[in-house]
């Protein structure tokens, strides 16, 4: 089928929830994709921060193929070796003692909210269920995580009622947070760098003060690292940049390298409260996804993390001297590009026509390239973006 046939087939049947770009992709290698019409695309998106090891990583392909051939799923009524191995690996690497495995970022955040409420219930009794989140945050599309998301634009009336138990405060404002804390509050949840909100890094001093406030008031601190995690910022998880460890950390996107997996990490005393029957997921801890996730973690060593920092700095330098670029922000290979006039979505659409996949976030261009992108692939992508911006 050619590109137009694929697009017509999809548009004829899928709910119209997505504004697709005009490209149908059939295969990939590294950070380079091939379209159904034979065109080549450089990928600055990783499928929205997912394909950390790019496309066709031989070790990942072997691990998931072997596991699929051997045992694809067994449910959480029984034990599976790759699930056990991944659970041990991720807890050892991160220093959190407990993990719940699920299938997406929204589910990871659902688990974080339940875990925080359970901890408060066990330690303080009923009535401490409110979670404070930040204005401009993004935590997912389920009803609870959508409610947690502090963006009015994502709370249309048609989906009401939203869930009770959430409050929103502006990022960076310690006083506003202090004022919002009352006896009903059990936790504060934030993204170290707001991704969908426009690549907005939290200030180190703010994050430190939030931790202090949580400690002083007996609240749990939850970091949503669904986008910032898995090496994206040059550390395994972005909290390491801040030296501020949360009590609960959620991850998804990059950890599966393209297979659906999410996780909610917690320190021992917090995770231990989620006893048998408290939570569950049919697909959670799927052996195939876990076999792949083990490879992702093994490959994310200090050398690869140093490369993320180097390549991120290079991209930042090259982007900042392009026409119409007002500012570049972010960390590592999670970058947002503020433009001085051109519409980011229109620029992204023109890039696709010329062979570059690039994301937007609010009014910014956003880059989340595969962590393994080569220098030559970066050059090709940057050249396309530079030409598009020069024509604006
Ligand atoms: C993408 C994202 C989510 C939602 O993840 P899904 O896998 O789409 O459910 C939640 N939080 C953050 C910070 C994200 O970037």
Tab-separated table of C-alpha atoms in Angstrom, residues 88-280:
chain	number	residue	atom	x	y	z
A	88	UNK	CA	15.375	-6.120	40.380
A	89	UNK	CA	17.434	-4.173	37.831
A	90	UNK	CA	15.326	-0.996	37.949
A	91	UNK	CA	15.140	-0.919	41.752
A	92	UNK	CA	18.916	-1.532	42.108
A	93	UNK	CA	19.780	1.137	39.524
A	94	UNK	CA	17.491	3.785	41.010
A	95	UNK	CA	17.804	3.042	44.729
A	96	UNK	CA	14.022	2.735	45.177
A	97	UNK	CA	13.130	-0.547	46.862
A	98	UNK	CA	9.681	-1.218	45.335
A	99	UNK	CA	8.203	-1.005	41.846
A	100	UNK	CA	4.742	-1.549	40.355
A	101	UNK	CA	4.777	-2.426	36.658
A	102	UNK	CA	2.073	-1.222	34.266
A	103	UNK	CA	1.767	-0.208	30.617
A	104	UNK	CA	1.831	3.561	30.236
A	105	UNK	CA	2.664	6.866	31.851
A	106	UNK	CA	-0.943	7.573	32.822
A	107	UNK	CA	-1.188	4.220	34.585
A	108	UNK	CA	2.120	4.842	36.372
A	109	UNK	CA	0.717	8.140	37.676
A	110	UNK	CA	-2.581	6.485	38.666
A	111	UNK	CA	-0.548	4.072	40.753
A	112	UNK	CA	1.445	6.976	42.259
A	113	UNK	CA	-1.777	8.700	43.381
A	114	UNK	CA	-3.184	5.496	44.867
A	115	UNK	CA	0.119	4.695	46.585
A	116	UNK	CA	0.363	8.182	48.125
A	117	UNK	CA	-3.257	8.072	49.340
A	118	UNK	CA	-2.765	4.592	50.800
A	119	UNK	CA	0.373	5.721	52.656
A	120	UNK	CA	-1.452	8.737	54.086
A	121	UNK	CA	-4.421	6.557	55.077
A	122	UNK	CA	-2.213	4.018	56.817
A	123	UNK	CA	-0.173	6.652	58.666
A	124	UNK	CA	-2.655	9.469	59.275
A	125	UNK	CA	-6.114	7.931	58.833
A	126	UNK	CA	-8.889	8.980	56.449
A	127	UNK	CA	-9.259	12.464	54.950
A	128	UNK	CA	-5.766	13.136	53.556
A	129	UNK	CA	-6.249	12.457	49.865
A	130	UNK	CA	-5.522	15.751	48.080
A	131	UNK	CA	-2.621	15.789	45.632
A	132	UNK	CA	-1.149	19.171	44.712
A	133	UNK	CA	0.117	19.459	41.136
A	134	UNK	CA	1.528	22.366	39.131
A	135	UNK	CA	-0.189	24.667	36.703
A	136	UNK	CA	0.945	23.815	33.159
A	137	UNK	CA	1.760	20.215	34.115
A	138	UNK	CA	0.923	17.098	32.118
A	139	UNK	CA	0.280	13.773	33.827
A	140	UNK	CA	-1.814	11.749	31.365
A	141	UNK	CA	-5.207	11.263	29.744
A	142	UNK	CA	-7.094	8.969	32.118
A	143	UNK	CA	-9.722	10.788	34.190
A	144	UNK	CA	-7.543	10.959	37.314
A	145	UNK	CA	-4.325	11.908	35.534
A	146	UNK	CA	-6.202	14.371	33.324
A	147	UNK	CA	-7.593	15.953	36.463
A	148	UNK	CA	-4.058	15.999	37.897
A	149	UNK	CA	-2.921	17.809	34.751
A	150	UNK	CA	-2.907	21.525	35.598
A	151	UNK	CA	-4.072	22.866	32.249
A	152	UNK	CA	-7.532	24.355	31.824
A	153	UNK	CA	-7.332	23.760	28.063
A	154	UNK	CA	-7.268	20.010	28.756
A	155	UNK	CA	-10.339	20.146	31.029
A	156	UNK	CA	-13.190	20.788	28.589
A	157	UNK	CA	-16.700	20.735	29.977
A	158	UNK	CA	-17.619	17.721	27.853
A	159	UNK	CA	-15.604	15.380	30.078
A	160	UNK	CA	-16.931	16.678	33.393
A	161	UNK	CA	-17.154	15.682	36.159
A	162	UNK	CA	-13.427	15.675	36.870
A	163	UNK	CA	-12.129	13.929	39.949
A	164	UNK	CA	-12.081	15.587	43.337
A	165	UNK	CA	-8.824	15.576	45.308
A	166	UNK	CA	-6.522	17.782	43.246
A	167	UNK	CA	-5.249	21.350	43.704
A	168	UNK	CA	-3.005	23.358	41.422
A	169	UNK	CA	-0.264	25.873	42.196
A	170	UNK	CA	2.079	27.850	39.915
A	171	UNK	CA	5.514	26.282	39.347
A	172	UNK	CA	8.380	28.025	41.111
A	173	UNK	CA	6.197	29.670	43.781
A	174	UNK	CA	7.036	28.159	47.187
A	175	UNK	CA	4.662	30.500	49.009
A	176	UNK	CA	1.708	29.446	46.850
A	177	UNK	CA	2.520	25.825	47.625
A	178	UNK	CA	2.769	26.533	51.349
A	179	UNK	CA	-0.588	28.298	51.220
A	180	UNK	CA	-2.189	25.371	49.384
A	181	UNK	CA	-1.081	22.780	51.931
A	182	UNK	CA	-3.832	21.997	54.408
A	183	UNK	CA	-4.710	18.908	56.405
A	184	UNK	CA	-6.370	17.225	53.404
A	185	UNK	CA	-3.129	17.103	51.396
A	186	UNK	CA	-1.108	13.876	51.082
A	187	UNK	CA	1.339	14.580	48.268
A	188	UNK	CA	2.877	17.009	45.796
A	189	UNK	CA	3.418	15.788	42.234
A	190	UNK	CA	5.605	17.510	39.651
A	191	UNK	CA	7.653	16.974	36.492
A	192	UNK	CA	11.317	18.047	36.966
A	193	UNK	CA	11.024	19.478	33.453
A	194	UNK	CA	7.491	20.084	32.206
A	195	UNK	CA	7.442	18.417	28.794
A	196	UNK	CA	4.064	18.904	27.125
A	197	UNK	CA	3.792	22.234	28.964
A	198	UNK	CA	6.612	23.686	26.833
A	199	UNK	CA	9.910	22.193	28.085
A	200	UNK	CA	10.011	24.169	31.337
A	201	UNK	CA	12.759	23.029	33.754
A	202	UNK	CA	12.085	23.529	37.469
A	203	UNK	CA	14.665	25.647	39.281
A	204	UNK	CA	16.976	23.713	41.607
A	205	UNK	CA	16.202	25.956	44.574
A	206	UNK	CA	12.450	25.481	44.070
A	207	UNK	CA	12.722	21.684	43.940
A	208	UNK	CA	14.874	21.698	47.086
A	209	UNK	CA	12.334	23.870	48.924
A	210	UNK	CA	9.435	21.632	47.817
A	211	UNK	CA	11.270	18.636	49.301
A	212	UNK	CA	11.823	20.530	52.568
A	213	UNK	CA	8.176	21.546	52.731
A	214	UNK	CA	7.019	17.964	52.084
A	215	UNK	CA	9.299	16.723	54.866
A	216	UNK	CA	8.126	19.408	57.275
A	217	UNK	CA	4.426	18.739	56.579
A	218	UNK	CA	4.563	14.949	56.282
A	219	UNK	CA	3.718	14.903	52.551
A	220	UNK	CA	5.031	12.564	49.903
A	221	UNK	CA	6.878	14.000	46.929
A	222	UNK	CA	6.059	12.389	43.563
A	223	UNK	CA	8.173	13.044	40.464
A	224	UNK	CA	6.519	12.305	37.145
A	225	UNK	CA	9.585	11.338	35.101
A	226	UNK	CA	7.608	9.748	32.289
A	227	UNK	CA	9.304	12.106	29.809
A	228	UNK	CA	12.482	13.188	31.677
A	229	UNK	CA	13.530	9.647	32.662
A	230	UNK	CA	15.616	6.908	31.081
A	231	UNK	CA	18.661	8.976	30.179
A	232	UNK	CA	16.744	11.689	28.342
A	233	UNK	CA	18.395	14.540	30.297
A	234	UNK	CA	21.875	12.953	30.563
A	235	UNK	CA	21.158	11.212	33.890
A	236	UNK	CA	19.199	7.982	34.329
A	237	UNK	CA	16.458	10.073	36.001
A	238	UNK	CA	16.348	13.870	36.150
A	239	UNK	CA	16.063	14.012	39.957
A	240	UNK	CA	19.785	13.267	40.013
A	241	UNK	CA	20.467	16.735	38.519
A	242	UNK	CA	18.679	18.284	41.478
A	243	UNK	CA	20.028	16.031	44.218
A	244	UNK	CA	16.428	15.824	45.434
A	245	UNK	CA	15.058	12.309	45.723
A	246	UNK	CA	11.275	11.930	45.548
A	247	UNK	CA	9.375	9.303	47.571
A	248	UNK	CA	7.604	8.049	44.454
A	249	UNK	CA	8.892	8.229	40.887
A	250	UNK	CA	6.970	7.331	37.734
A	251	UNK	CA	8.508	6.324	34.425
A	252	UNK	CA	7.271	5.043	31.062
A	253	UNK	CA	8.003	6.242	27.497
A	254	UNK	CA	11.752	5.529	27.019
A	255	UNK	CA	12.057	2.501	29.284
A	256	UNK	CA	10.386	0.093	26.839
A	257	UNK	CA	12.121	1.389	23.693
A	258	UNK	CA	8.765	1.145	21.913
A	259	UNK	CA	6.908	-1.576	23.804
A	260	UNK	CA	4.257	-0.389	26.278
A	261	UNK	CA	5.570	-0.374	29.824
A	262	UNK	CA	5.216	2.018	32.738
A	263	UNK	CA	6.470	1.869	36.281
A	264	UNK	CA	5.835	3.422	39.640
A	265	UNK	CA	8.875	3.289	41.923
A	266	UNK	CA	8.623	3.924	45.639
A	267	UNK	CA	10.800	3.719	48.683
A	268	UNK	CA	10.235	0.653	50.866
A	269	UNK	CA	7.884	2.139	53.469
A	270	UNK	CA	5.717	3.748	50.761
A	271	UNK	CA	5.578	0.830	48.314
A	272	UNK	CA	5.026	-1.768	51.041
A	273	UNK	CA	1.530	-0.408	51.742
A	274	UNK	CA	0.253	-1.538	48.352
A	275	UNK	CA	-0.595	-5.027	49.551
A	276	UNK	CA	-2.277	-7.894	47.670
A	277	UNK	CA	-5.483	-6.791	45.971
A	278	UNK	CA	-4.781	-3.048	46.300
A	279	UNK	CA	-3.792	-2.589	42.676
A	280	UNK	CA	-3.231	-4.578	39.528
